Amino acid sequence: MILLSHDIIKGCLQQDASSQEQLYRTCYPVMIKLCIRYGRDKNEAGAMYNEAMLQVFKNFRQFKGQGDLAAWIRRIVVNTCIDFCRRQVKFVHQPPDETMVNETVSLDPEVYGRISCNEVMRLLDELPRT
């Protein structure tokens, strides 16, 4: 639960930097947990939170005082996280090529007898760690 004083809200409406900092710090413990759910790591979650709070400060005058300010901020944080994740998508799912769907790979059953478990483990250890 986020408790915000009227002084912080009034200061943010006037774009007072110290009030904005207080709002940022007050919301951080709750909202960063939300960002961590969407991010791959803490750095990405921090970037999401910073971007969301920038949106809050830019649009603070749009908050009409109806409803809970924390809920309004949470909605901005969630929408910013979703937008951030959409921008990070690097691969687009494409349906498989029809020629590849019908191809099957066949292995000689004797292959399994030619390689030992230790060789498989050694080969796995040589794979790059990513």
Short mmCIF file of C-alpha atoms in Angstrom, two decimals:
data_model
loop_
_atom_site.label_atom_id
_atom_site.label_comp_id
_atom_site.label_asym_id
_atom_site.label_seq_id
_atom_site.Cartn_x
_atom_site.Cartn_y
_atom_site.Cartn_z
CA MET A 1 0.00 0.00 0.00
CA ILE A 2 1.29 3.42 -0.95
CA LEU A 3 0.47 6.39 1.25
CA LEU A 4 0.93 9.74 -0.43
CA SER A 5 0.59 13.07 1.30
CA HIS A 6 -1.28 15.97 -0.21
CA ASP A 7 1.97 17.96 -0.18
CA ILE A 8 3.63 15.44 -2.50
CA ILE A 9 0.65 15.46 -4.86
CA LYS A 10 0.47 19.25 -4.85
CA GLY A 11 4.21 19.50 -5.47
CA CYS A 12 4.04 17.04 -8.37
CA LEU A 13 1.23 19.07 -9.93
CA GLN A 14 3.57 22.07 -9.76
CA GLN A 15 6.41 19.94 -11.20
CA ASP A 16 8.49 20.38 -8.05
CA ALA A 17 11.57 18.16 -8.35
CA SER A 18 11.78 17.29 -4.65
CA SER A 19 8.10 16.25 -4.60
CA GLN A 20 8.67 14.12 -7.70
CA GLU A 21 11.65 12.49 -6.01
CA GLN A 22 9.55 11.75 -2.92
CA LEU A 23 6.85 10.22 -5.10
CA TYR A 24 9.46 8.16 -6.96
CA ARG A 25 10.98 6.86 -3.72
CA THR A 26 7.59 6.22 -2.09
CA CYS A 27 6.29 4.17 -5.02
CA TYR A 28 9.55 2.32 -5.66
CA PRO A 29 9.22 -0.63 -3.23
CA VAL A 30 5.78 -1.63 -4.50
CA MET A 31 6.14 -0.80 -8.19
CA ILE A 32 9.61 -2.29 -8.71
CA LYS A 33 8.22 -5.68 -7.68
CA LEU A 34 5.66 -5.30 -10.43
CA CYS A 35 8.37 -4.39 -12.94
CA ILE A 36 10.47 -7.39 -11.90
CA ARG A 37 7.59 -9.65 -12.94
CA TYR A 38 7.82 -8.28 -16.47
CA GLY A 39 11.59 -7.86 -16.75
CA ARG A 40 14.28 -10.40 -17.43
CA ASP A 41 16.52 -9.02 -14.67
CA LYS A 42 16.75 -6.21 -12.12
CA ASN A 43 18.40 -3.81 -14.56
CA GLU A 44 15.60 -4.20 -17.06
CA ALA A 45 13.01 -3.82 -14.27
CA GLY A 46 14.73 -0.61 -13.18
CA ALA A 47 14.63 0.72 -16.73
CA MET A 48 10.91 -0.08 -16.90
CA TYR A 49 10.26 1.69 -13.60
CA ASN A 50 12.19 4.77 -14.66
CA GLU A 51 10.32 4.93 -17.96
CA ALA A 52 6.98 4.49 -16.16
CA MET A 53 7.68 7.20 -13.62
CA LEU A 54 8.70 9.55 -16.41
CA GLN A 55 5.27 8.93 -17.92
CA VAL A 56 3.66 9.59 -14.54
CA PHE A 57 5.44 12.93 -14.21
CA LYS A 58 4.66 13.95 -17.78
CA ASN A 59 0.96 13.13 -17.41
CA PHE A 60 0.42 14.03 -13.76
CA ARG A 61 -2.04 16.78 -14.63
CA GLN A 62 -4.32 14.18 -16.24
CA PHE A 63 -4.99 12.65 -12.81
CA LYS A 64 -8.31 14.21 -11.87
CA GLY A 65 -8.27 13.22 -8.21
CA GLN A 66 -11.02 10.67 -8.77
CA GLY A 67 -9.98 7.32 -7.42
CA ASP A 68 -6.71 6.26 -5.93
CA LEU A 69 -3.49 7.88 -7.17
CA ALA A 70 -1.54 4.68 -6.46
CA ALA A 71 -3.92 2.72 -8.70
CA TRP A 72 -3.47 5.32 -11.45
CA ILE A 73 0.33 5.03 -11.14
CA ARG A 74 0.10 1.22 -11.12
CA ARG A 75 -1.86 1.28 -14.37
CA ILE A 76 0.82 3.44 -15.99
CA VAL A 77 3.56 1.12 -14.68
CA VAL A 78 1.81 -1.99 -16.04
CA ASN A 79 1.15 -0.41 -19.44
CA THR A 80 4.74 0.83 -19.65
CA CYS A 81 6.06 -2.65 -18.78
CA ILE A 82 3.88 -4.23 -21.45
CA ASP A 83 5.02 -1.70 -24.05
CA PHE A 84 8.65 -2.25 -23.00
CA CYS A 85 8.26 -6.02 -23.45
CA ARG A 86 6.66 -5.57 -26.87
CA ARG A 87 9.62 -3.48 -28.01
CA GLN A 88 12.03 -6.16 -26.83
CA VAL A 89 10.52 -8.95 -28.94
CA LYS A 90 13.18 -9.84 -31.44
CA PHE A 91 11.76 -12.96 -32.99
CA VAL A 92 8.42 -13.22 -34.71
CA HIS A 93 6.78 -16.61 -34.88
CA GLN A 94 6.49 -17.75 -38.47
CA PRO A 95 4.61 -20.83 -39.54
CA PRO A 96 6.93 -23.64 -40.62
CA ASP A 97 7.84 -23.99 -44.25
CA GLU A 98 5.66 -26.67 -45.87
CA THR A 99 8.65 -28.41 -47.42
CA MET A 100 10.25 -28.81 -44.00
CA VAL A 101 7.10 -30.15 -42.35
CA ASN A 102 7.06 -33.24 -44.52
CA GLU A 103 10.78 -33.99 -44.14
CA THR A 104 11.83 -36.44 -41.50
CA VAL A 105 15.27 -37.01 -40.15
CA SER A 106 16.28 -40.60 -39.89
CA LEU A 107 19.15 -41.83 -37.80
CA ASP A 108 20.85 -45.13 -38.07
CA PRO A 109 19.94 -47.08 -34.91
CA GLU A 110 23.57 -48.14 -34.59
CA VAL A 111 24.56 -44.50 -33.89
CA TYR A 112 23.25 -44.84 -30.35
CA GLY A 113 25.56 -47.76 -29.72
CA ARG A 114 28.66 -45.99 -31.08
CA ILE A 115 28.75 -43.09 -28.64
CA SER A 116 29.12 -43.49 -24.92
CA CYS A 117 27.44 -41.54 -22.17
CA ASN A 118 30.78 -39.99 -21.20
CA GLU A 119 31.32 -38.71 -24.73
CA VAL A 120 27.88 -37.10 -24.74
CA MET A 121 28.59 -35.42 -21.40
CA ARG A 122 31.98 -34.18 -22.65
CA LEU A 123 30.34 -32.71 -25.76
CA LEU A 124 27.67 -31.03 -23.65
CA ASP A 125 30.37 -29.45 -21.47
CA GLU A 126 31.96 -27.98 -24.58
CA LEU A 127 28.78 -26.12 -25.56
CA PRO A 128 28.87 -22.39 -24.89
CA ARG A 129 26.99 -21.22 -21.82
CA THR A 130 24.41 -18.60 -22.86
#
